[in-house]
Short mmCIF file of C-alpha atoms in Angstrom, two decimals:
data_model
loop_
_atom_site.label_atom_id
_atom_site.label_comp_id
_atom_site.label_asym_id
_atom_site.label_seq_id
_atom_site.Cartn_x
_atom_site.Cartn_y
_atom_site.Cartn_z
CA MET A 1 0.01 0.18 -0.15
CA GLY A 2 2.59 2.21 1.00
CA ALA A 3 4.71 1.50 -2.40
CA ALA A 4 1.90 2.41 -4.24
CA ALA A 5 0.98 5.28 -2.58
CA ALA A 6 4.59 6.73 -2.91
CA SER A 7 4.30 5.85 -6.63
CA ILE A 8 1.10 8.11 -7.27
CA ILE A 9 2.82 10.66 -5.31
CA GLY A 10 5.65 10.59 -7.33
CA GLY A 11 3.73 10.46 -10.64
CA GLN A 12 1.89 13.38 -9.70
CA GLY A 13 5.10 15.19 -8.93
CA THR A 14 6.42 14.50 -12.33
CA VAL A 15 3.36 15.85 -13.66
CA VAL A 16 3.93 19.30 -11.61
CA ALA A 17 7.29 19.59 -12.77
CA ALA A 18 6.23 18.71 -16.11
CA GLY A 19 3.91 21.71 -15.99
CA GLY A 20 6.48 23.79 -14.16
CA LEU A 21 8.76 22.95 -17.34
CA LEU A 22 6.27 23.90 -19.93
CA VAL A 23 5.34 27.40 -18.48
CA LEU A 24 9.03 28.56 -17.81
CA CYS A 25 9.76 27.40 -21.58
CA MET A 26 6.96 28.95 -23.07
CA GLY A 27 6.73 32.35 -21.26
CA LEU A 28 10.37 32.86 -22.17
CA TRP A 29 10.07 31.87 -25.46
CA ALA A 30 6.80 34.21 -25.75
CA THR A 31 8.59 37.09 -24.16
CA GLY A 32 11.91 37.08 -25.34
CA LEU A 33 13.21 37.68 -21.46
CA VAL A 34 16.63 35.13 -23.05
CA ALA A 35 17.28 34.17 -26.06
CA GLU A 36 15.76 31.07 -27.55
CA ILE A 37 18.66 28.94 -27.87
CA VAL A 38 19.07 29.39 -24.17
CA THR A 39 15.54 28.38 -23.24
CA ALA A 40 15.94 25.12 -25.43
CA LEU A 41 19.29 24.40 -23.69
CA MET A 42 17.52 24.96 -20.23
CA PHE A 43 14.67 22.81 -21.38
CA PHE A 44 16.94 19.54 -22.01
CA ALA A 45 19.25 20.34 -19.32
CA LEU A 46 15.94 20.47 -16.53
CA ALA A 47 14.24 17.49 -18.23
CA MET A 48 17.29 15.38 -18.00
CA LEU A 49 18.09 16.43 -14.28
CA LEU A 50 14.45 16.32 -12.78
CA LYS A 51 14.05 12.64 -14.87
CA LEU A 52 10.70 13.63 -16.54
CA ALA A 53 11.09 11.33 -19.30
CA PRO A 54 13.92 9.52 -21.05
CA ALA A 55 16.52 10.61 -23.18
CA GLN A 56 14.77 9.27 -26.11
CA THR A 57 11.96 11.27 -25.45
CA VAL A 58 13.47 14.61 -24.26
CA PHE A 59 16.02 14.75 -27.13
CA SER A 60 13.27 13.19 -30.04
CA GLY A 61 12.81 16.89 -31.70
CA PHE A 62 16.57 15.68 -32.98
CA ALA A 63 15.08 12.71 -34.94
CA SER A 64 12.00 14.22 -36.20
CA SER A 65 11.82 15.10 -40.07
CA ALA A 66 10.86 18.68 -39.38
CA PHE A 67 14.12 19.49 -37.71
CA TRP A 68 16.02 18.25 -40.61
CA LEU A 69 13.61 20.27 -43.04
CA VAL A 70 14.57 23.55 -40.90
CA THR A 71 18.43 23.19 -40.96
CA SER A 72 18.14 22.34 -44.91
CA GLY A 73 15.99 25.54 -45.25
CA MET A 74 18.98 27.44 -43.69
CA VAL A 75 21.43 25.90 -46.19
CA VAL A 76 19.06 26.35 -49.40
CA GLY A 77 18.41 30.32 -48.16
CA LEU A 78 22.28 30.94 -47.34
CA ALA A 79 22.82 29.19 -50.94
CA MET A 80 20.10 32.27 -52.61
CA ASN A 81 21.61 34.86 -50.79
CA ARG A 82 25.43 34.12 -51.67
CA THR A 83 24.59 33.18 -55.20
CA GLY A 84 22.78 36.09 -55.89
CA LEU A 85 19.93 33.96 -56.98
CA GLY A 86 17.00 35.74 -54.85
CA ASP A 87 18.46 39.21 -55.72
CA ARG A 88 17.95 38.01 -59.19
CA LEU A 89 14.39 37.24 -58.78
CA ALA A 90 13.59 40.18 -56.79
CA ARG A 91 14.71 42.26 -59.78
CA ALA A 92 12.77 39.96 -62.28
CA LEU A 93 9.93 40.95 -60.26
CA ALA A 94 10.74 44.50 -60.19
CA VAL A 95 10.11 44.89 -63.65
CA ARG A 96 6.87 43.36 -63.54
CA LEU A 97 5.19 45.11 -60.65
CA PRO A 98 2.24 47.57 -61.52
CA ALA A 99 3.27 51.56 -61.45
CA SER A 100 0.16 51.47 -59.09
CA TYR A 101 0.37 51.69 -55.37
CA PRO A 102 -2.08 48.42 -54.77
CA GLY A 103 -0.56 46.51 -57.58
CA PHE A 104 2.92 47.61 -55.71
CA VAL A 105 1.41 46.06 -52.85
CA ALA A 106 -0.10 42.84 -53.98
CA GLY A 107 2.94 42.23 -56.24
CA LEU A 108 4.93 42.04 -53.16
CA VAL A 109 2.88 40.00 -51.47
CA ALA A 110 2.24 37.53 -54.35
CA PHE A 111 6.08 37.31 -54.29
CA SER A 112 6.55 36.47 -50.65
CA PHE A 113 3.97 33.84 -51.32
CA ALA A 114 5.76 32.50 -54.44
CA LEU A 115 9.29 32.45 -52.44
CA ALA A 116 7.86 30.42 -50.09
CA PHE A 117 7.53 27.36 -52.24
CA VAL A 118 11.83 27.08 -53.23
CA MET A 119 13.08 29.08 -50.04
CA PRO A 120 11.83 27.03 -46.94
CA SER A 121 12.52 29.31 -44.74
CA ASN A 122 10.82 32.46 -43.39
CA LEU A 123 13.76 34.06 -41.12
CA GLY A 124 15.60 33.37 -44.69
CA ARG A 125 13.08 34.83 -46.87
CA ILE A 126 12.80 38.33 -44.42
CA ALA A 127 17.01 38.55 -44.02
CA LEU A 128 17.38 38.30 -47.98
CA MET A 129 14.42 40.49 -49.15
CA VAL A 130 13.50 43.19 -46.88
CA PRO A 131 16.83 44.88 -47.95
CA VAL A 132 15.39 44.26 -51.94
CA VAL A 133 12.19 45.35 -50.65
CA ILE A 134 14.01 48.55 -49.41
CA ALA A 135 15.30 49.17 -52.61
CA LEU A 136 12.35 48.50 -54.43
CA CYS A 137 10.37 51.28 -52.42
CA ASP A 138 13.35 53.74 -53.49
CA ALA A 139 13.44 52.85 -56.81
CA PHE A 140 9.37 53.52 -56.85
CA GLY A 141 9.16 56.91 -55.01
CA LEU A 142 8.40 55.35 -51.62
CA GLU A 143 11.14 57.65 -49.54
CA ALA A 144 11.55 56.85 -45.93
CA GLY A 145 8.67 58.31 -43.62
CA ARG A 146 6.28 57.66 -46.45
CA PRO A 147 2.80 55.65 -45.18
CA GLY A 148 3.60 53.26 -48.56
CA ARG A 149 7.03 52.75 -47.74
CA THR A 150 5.45 51.47 -44.17
CA GLY A 151 2.60 49.62 -45.82
CA ALA A 152 5.09 48.10 -48.80
CA LEU A 153 7.47 46.58 -45.79
CA LEU A 154 5.09 45.21 -43.30
CA ALA A 155 2.53 43.85 -46.14
CA PHE A 156 5.66 41.62 -47.14
CA GLY A 157 6.98 41.01 -43.30
CA VAL A 158 3.28 39.98 -42.49
CA ALA A 159 2.66 38.04 -45.51
CA THR A 160 5.86 35.84 -44.82
CA PRO A 161 4.91 33.74 -42.02
CA MET A 162 0.95 34.01 -42.54
CA LEU A 163 0.82 33.09 -46.61
CA SER A 164 3.46 30.42 -46.10
CA ALA A 165 1.09 28.58 -43.21
CA ALA A 166 -0.40 26.67 -46.58
CA ILE A 167 2.80 25.26 -47.67
CA LEU A 168 3.71 22.37 -45.30
CA PRO A 169 7.97 22.90 -45.34
CA ALA A 170 7.72 26.70 -45.77
CA ASN A 171 7.48 27.42 -42.09
CA VAL A 172 8.01 26.44 -38.37
CA PRO A 173 4.86 26.56 -37.18
CA ASN A 174 4.22 24.10 -40.07
CA LEU A 175 6.87 22.09 -39.26
CA VAL A 176 6.30 21.94 -35.26
CA MET A 177 2.91 20.69 -35.88
CA ALA A 178 4.18 18.27 -38.65
CA GLY A 179 6.89 16.61 -36.68
CA THR A 180 4.93 16.87 -33.28
CA ALA A 181 2.10 14.67 -35.41
CA GLU A 182 4.98 12.40 -36.79
CA THR A 183 6.17 11.67 -32.95
CA LEU A 184 2.91 11.38 -31.25
CA PHE A 185 0.82 9.93 -33.69
CA GLY A 186 2.76 8.20 -36.58
CA ILE A 187 1.09 10.62 -38.88
CA HIS A 188 2.96 11.59 -41.87
CA LEU A 189 1.65 14.67 -44.12
CA ASN A 190 1.96 15.30 -47.92
CA TYR A 191 3.04 17.84 -49.66
CA LEU A 192 0.24 18.32 -52.26
CA PRO A 193 -3.05 17.26 -50.43
CA TYR A 194 -1.71 19.75 -47.77
CA LEU A 195 -1.10 22.49 -50.38
CA PHE A 196 -4.59 21.89 -52.03
CA LEU A 197 -6.39 22.19 -48.90
CA HIS A 198 -4.88 25.57 -47.60
CA ALA A 199 -4.02 27.37 -50.25
CA PRO A 200 -7.42 28.47 -51.64
CA VAL A 201 -8.15 30.22 -48.42
CA LEU A 202 -4.95 30.56 -46.24
CA GLY A 203 -2.77 31.71 -49.61
CA PHE A 204 -5.11 33.55 -52.08
CA VAL A 205 -7.71 35.04 -49.84
CA LYS A 206 -5.80 35.74 -46.85
CA GLY A 207 -3.57 37.74 -49.24
CA ALA A 208 -6.09 39.44 -50.59
CA LEU A 209 -7.15 40.27 -47.09
CA LEU A 210 -3.72 41.78 -46.19
CA VAL A 211 -3.46 43.97 -49.38
CA ALA A 212 -6.83 45.11 -48.78
CA CYS A 213 -5.81 45.99 -45.13
CA THR A 214 -2.22 47.53 -46.17
CA VAL A 215 -3.73 50.04 -48.71
CA LEU A 216 -6.67 51.06 -46.44
CA ILE A 217 -4.34 51.60 -43.11
CA PHE A 218 -1.57 53.07 -45.22
CA PRO A 219 -3.01 55.05 -48.12
CA ASP A 220 -0.30 56.11 -50.89
CA ARG A 221 0.22 56.63 -54.18
CA LEU A 222 2.58 56.58 -56.97
CA ASP A 223 3.55 58.33 -59.94
CA GLY A 224 2.92 55.96 -62.48
CA LYS A 225 6.12 55.62 -63.62
CA ARG A 226 8.20 52.04 -63.95
CA PRO A 227 11.93 52.53 -62.11
CA GLU A 228 14.80 52.09 -64.49
CA LEU A 229 16.92 49.52 -62.59
CA ALA A 230 20.81 49.18 -63.87
CA PRO A 231 21.05 45.28 -65.47
CA LEU A 232 22.34 42.50 -63.75
CA PRO A 233 25.15 40.43 -65.27
CA PRO A 234 24.19 36.92 -66.74
CA PRO A 235 23.54 34.37 -64.48
CA SER A 236 26.79 32.90 -63.34
CA GLY A 237 27.43 29.16 -62.97
CA ALA A 238 26.14 28.69 -59.55
CA GLU A 239 23.01 30.70 -59.85
CA ARG A 240 22.33 28.08 -63.08
CA ARG A 241 23.31 25.21 -60.82
CA LEU A 242 21.35 26.10 -57.71
CA SER A 243 18.59 26.78 -60.23
CA VAL A 244 18.43 23.32 -61.35
CA ILE A 245 18.79 22.22 -57.46
CA LEU A 246 15.41 23.91 -56.74
CA ALA A 247 13.71 22.55 -59.53
CA VAL A 248 14.15 19.42 -58.67
CA MET A 249 13.45 19.96 -54.86
CA LEU A 250 10.15 21.51 -55.87
CA ALA A 251 9.40 18.92 -58.21
CA LEU A 252 9.95 16.16 -55.71
CA TRP A 253 8.34 17.80 -53.05
CA LEU A 254 5.04 18.16 -55.44
CA THR A 255 5.19 14.44 -56.24
CA ASP A 256 5.64 13.16 -52.75
CA GLY A 257 2.56 11.39 -53.08
CA TRP A 258 3.56 9.10 -55.67
CA HIS A 259 7.33 8.65 -54.47
CA GLY A 260 6.41 8.57 -51.17
CA ILE A 261 10.26 10.47 -49.94
CA PRO A 262 9.05 12.89 -47.35
CA PRO A 263 9.99 16.54 -47.98
CA ALA A 264 12.17 16.70 -45.12
CA TRP A 265 14.78 13.89 -47.14
CA ILE A 266 14.60 16.08 -50.23
CA GLY A 267 15.63 19.37 -48.54
CA LEU A 268 18.21 17.45 -46.53
CA ALA A 269 19.33 16.08 -50.14
CA ALA A 270 19.18 19.61 -51.84
CA ALA A 271 20.81 20.98 -48.81
CA VAL A 272 24.13 18.33 -49.34
CA ILE A 273 24.09 19.08 -53.08
CA CYS A 274 24.84 22.62 -52.15
CA LEU A 275 27.77 22.07 -49.83
CA LEU A 276 29.29 19.27 -52.38
CA PRO A 277 32.57 20.57 -54.03
CA ARG A 278 32.56 21.60 -57.89
CA ILE A 279 28.97 20.62 -57.85
CA GLY A 280 27.36 22.54 -55.20
CA VAL A 281 26.99 26.39 -54.63
CA LEU A 282 28.63 26.63 -50.83
CA SER A 283 31.73 25.75 -49.49
CA SER A 284 31.70 23.06 -46.72
CA GLN A 285 32.73 25.94 -44.17
CA SER A 286 29.34 28.15 -45.19
CA PHE A 287 27.58 25.43 -43.15
CA GLY A 288 29.49 27.50 -39.83
CA GLU A 289 27.23 30.38 -41.12
CA ILE A 290 23.84 28.92 -40.49
CA PRO A 291 21.84 29.88 -37.56
CA LEU A 292 21.37 26.12 -35.49
CA ARG A 293 20.18 28.20 -32.78
CA THR A 294 16.65 28.18 -34.75
CA CYS A 295 17.04 24.20 -35.30
CA PHE A 296 17.83 23.65 -31.60
CA TYR A 297 14.59 25.65 -30.85
CA VAL A 298 12.51 23.44 -33.06
CA ALA A 299 14.17 20.47 -31.61
CA ALA A 300 13.43 21.62 -28.11
CA LEU A 301 9.72 22.34 -28.94
CA PHE A 302 9.29 18.79 -30.12
CA GLY A 303 11.19 17.14 -27.44
CA LEU A 304 8.98 19.19 -24.90
CA THR A 305 5.83 18.42 -26.19
CA ALA A 306 6.94 14.51 -26.16
CA THR A 307 7.85 15.20 -22.84
CA VAL A 308 4.51 16.71 -21.50
CA ASN A 309 2.91 13.90 -23.47
CA GLU A 310 4.85 11.01 -21.76
CA THR A 311 4.15 12.41 -18.31
CA GLY A 312 0.13 12.41 -18.57
CA LEU A 313 0.50 16.05 -18.42
CA GLY A 314 -1.21 16.72 -21.81
CA ALA A 315 -4.18 14.50 -21.03
CA ASP A 316 -4.60 16.32 -18.13
CA LEU A 317 -4.80 19.64 -20.23
CA GLY A 318 -6.77 18.12 -22.62
CA HIS A 319 -9.38 17.00 -19.95
CA ALA A 320 -9.24 20.78 -18.56
CA LEU A 321 -10.15 22.22 -22.06
CA LEU A 322 -12.43 19.84 -22.73
CA SER A 323 -14.71 20.38 -19.89
CA VAL A 324 -14.74 24.23 -20.91
CA ALA A 325 -14.59 23.91 -24.70
CA PRO A 326 -18.21 23.48 -26.41
CA LEU A 327 -17.13 20.40 -28.81
CA GLU A 328 -19.83 17.86 -29.53
CA PRO A 329 -20.57 15.07 -32.26
CA GLY A 330 -22.47 16.15 -34.78
CA ALA A 331 -22.02 19.98 -34.92
CA PRO A 332 -19.13 20.22 -37.68
CA ALA A 333 -19.65 24.09 -37.59
CA LYS A 334 -19.12 24.77 -34.18
CA ASN A 335 -16.48 22.08 -33.29
CA PHE A 336 -14.34 23.79 -36.64
CA ALA A 337 -15.11 27.10 -35.23
CA THR A 338 -14.15 25.98 -31.31
CA LEU A 339 -10.94 24.34 -32.19
CA THR A 340 -9.62 27.23 -34.83
CA GLY A 341 -10.36 29.61 -31.65
CA LEU A 342 -8.34 26.88 -29.79
CA SER A 343 -5.60 26.98 -32.04
CA ILE A 344 -5.29 30.92 -31.88
CA GLY A 345 -5.69 31.16 -28.38
CA PHE A 346 -2.71 29.05 -27.99
CA LEU A 347 -0.98 32.12 -30.24
CA PHE A 348 -1.40 34.60 -27.39
CA THR A 349 1.12 32.40 -25.05
CA ALA A 350 3.21 30.24 -26.92
CA THR A 351 3.61 32.62 -30.46
CA ALA A 352 3.20 30.47 -33.85
CA ASN A 353 6.11 28.92 -33.31
CA GLY A 354 5.10 27.09 -30.11
CA ALA A 355 1.08 26.83 -30.17
CA PRO A 356 1.63 24.04 -33.09
CA ALA A 357 3.33 22.16 -30.37
CA LEU A 358 0.82 22.66 -27.31
CA TYR A 359 -2.59 21.89 -29.74
CA THR A 360 -1.09 18.89 -31.49
CA ALA A 361 -0.50 17.10 -28.35
CA LEU A 362 -4.09 17.66 -27.27
CA ALA A 363 -5.40 16.48 -30.76
CA GLU A 364 -6.41 13.03 -30.02
CA GLU A 365 -8.78 14.40 -27.04
CA PHE A 366 -10.09 16.97 -29.71
CA SER A 367 -10.90 14.23 -31.73
CA GLN A 368 -12.75 12.31 -29.64
CA ALA A 369 -14.81 15.34 -28.23
CA SER A 370 -15.73 16.56 -31.45
CA GLY A 371 -15.99 13.50 -33.66
CA PHE A 372 -13.69 14.64 -36.37
CA ASP A 373 -11.25 12.43 -37.49
CA LEU A 374 -7.54 13.03 -35.98
CA MET A 375 -5.90 14.49 -39.36
CA SER A 376 -8.83 16.92 -39.75
CA VAL A 377 -8.28 18.30 -36.09
CA LEU A 378 -4.81 18.77 -36.88
CA MET A 379 -5.62 20.52 -40.25
CA VAL A 380 -7.93 23.06 -38.17
CA GLN A 381 -5.33 24.27 -36.31
CA VAL A 382 -3.67 25.70 -39.28
CA VAL A 383 -6.21 27.88 -39.89
CA GLY A 384 -6.18 29.09 -36.27
CA TYR A 385 -2.27 29.70 -36.06
CA SER A 386 -1.99 31.58 -39.38
CA THR A 387 -4.56 34.12 -37.94
CA LEU A 388 -1.87 36.30 -36.46
CA PHE A 389 -3.16 39.28 -34.67
CA LEU A 390 0.15 40.89 -32.40
CA PRO A 391 3.57 41.45 -34.03
CA TYR A 392 5.26 39.25 -31.40
CA GLN A 393 3.03 35.97 -32.18
CA ALA A 394 5.53 35.88 -35.76
CA PRO A 395 9.36 36.17 -35.25
CA PRO A 396 9.45 37.31 -39.17
CA ILE A 397 7.41 40.21 -38.55
CA ILE A 398 9.63 41.64 -35.78
CA MET A 399 12.60 41.07 -37.42
CA THR A 400 10.80 43.24 -40.95
CA ILE A 401 10.13 45.99 -37.86
CA ASP A 402 13.94 46.07 -37.02
CA LEU A 403 15.12 45.31 -40.50
CA GLY A 404 12.86 48.13 -42.12
CA ARG A 405 12.90 50.62 -39.02
CA LEU A 406 9.49 50.73 -38.13
CA SER A 407 7.15 51.17 -35.70
CA LEU A 408 5.35 48.48 -33.41
CA ALA A 409 2.31 50.72 -33.53
CA ASP A 410 2.06 50.18 -37.28
CA ALA A 411 2.94 46.66 -37.18
CA THR A 412 0.17 46.18 -34.86
CA LYS A 413 -2.20 48.04 -36.41
CA LEU A 414 -1.96 45.93 -39.73
CA THR A 415 -1.81 42.67 -38.09
CA LEU A 416 -4.56 43.18 -35.76
CA ALA A 417 -6.62 44.64 -38.90
CA THR A 418 -5.65 41.66 -41.20
CA GLY A 419 -6.47 39.08 -38.30
CA VAL A 420 -10.10 40.43 -37.10
CA ALA A 421 -10.66 40.21 -41.23
CA SER A 422 -8.90 36.92 -41.36
CA LEU A 423 -11.62 35.70 -38.24
CA LEU A 424 -14.48 37.43 -40.15
CA ILE A 425 -13.77 36.26 -43.71
CA ALA A 426 -11.54 33.72 -44.34
CA THR A 427 -12.16 31.47 -41.41
CA PRO A 428 -15.94 30.56 -42.54
CA LEU A 429 -14.39 30.52 -46.06
CA ALA A 430 -12.11 27.67 -44.53
CA TYR A 431 -14.85 25.79 -43.07
CA LEU A 432 -16.72 25.80 -46.47
CA TRP A 433 -13.63 24.55 -48.58
CA PHE A 434 -12.72 21.92 -46.03
CA ARG A 435 -16.62 20.59 -46.42
CA LEU A 436 -16.58 21.19 -50.21
CA THR A 437 -13.05 19.12 -50.27
CA GLY A 438 -14.60 16.58 -48.02
CA ARG A 439 -12.20 16.87 -45.20
CA LEU A 440 -14.78 17.18 -42.87
CA ALA A 441 -17.86 14.85 -42.79
#
């Protein structure tokens, strides 16, 4: 009897300790009081010191395919920057942008979405493209201080994390969701079905809403003249090789349902080719310039989720949420709205990078309560975590503010307006599209 009681007390102590570690890590990641990498290493250290779970659980994030896709995305992004291919794509965009302010903003938003297909790193795209967007603003006469310059930069910055949610390997939240689903449930997501389900609403509709909000909040006008840019030299051999690598990578991503190779291993192979001597476009020493802190952050998120699940804390949290969440079988519209709301709610405490880890850990509980199949529950959350209301919820937006020397108040105006518009317009359309495609019975 005494041994059983001690076992129960010990189990409860583990759950409490796991809960404390969850609050600590999510709080530090959300507030940024310490660097993300410090919090990630703190999780690994405390989880092992407190013996919350076996090492294979705590460090399971490093075995996740999403970890390797983030790492390979960093390499591909560096290659685009180093070879000049990213700048060439941007210059090609400049000559095609309409000489009207709404068209200019729409072109930047569309380019952000298109670039996400070949450069699977939000922060990499921001680092590469914000200086280019600033140069484009100067070329089109949008000087510093003009609302159009602020609107154009913020539109690109907000589009980068928001619209890329429609493309499976294109941002960290997607990879956190996919990696956690793989770790906990053995579910593997395919590139093309995911794109077909999310791109129409989360890509095109939300993109249109972002353009409309930008033009209304930051009104401006162009003089109607297209800028003259100095011609670029012919593509180098490195640019041509990288173009071939990216084309093959994208083709294999689009056809993963046929050949069965997960996107992560395709991306990793592309990164390896980029680093090969003579064939690739980067030296092996370039790998030292990759920001591995982001990769460790993703691994820590996966490990934290797996630890929360193994200690039983995930089930306890699920029961607590289900006691107040109005989920019931046979009410698809209400269940869709509730699950979307839960996903959005996690954004305010864990940011877009951490929210999918918390939600996905509870997905099985949500599935049983709602009557939705597990895959549908997982897919609904994408509608939620792509609906951003505040800049801090997405690090790429904060990075845009820093690089573009913009004010947090202006960024908040745009994210809040776009978030409300998405909630009122895009979310109901997403529900209808889910029903139309048969994703929801």
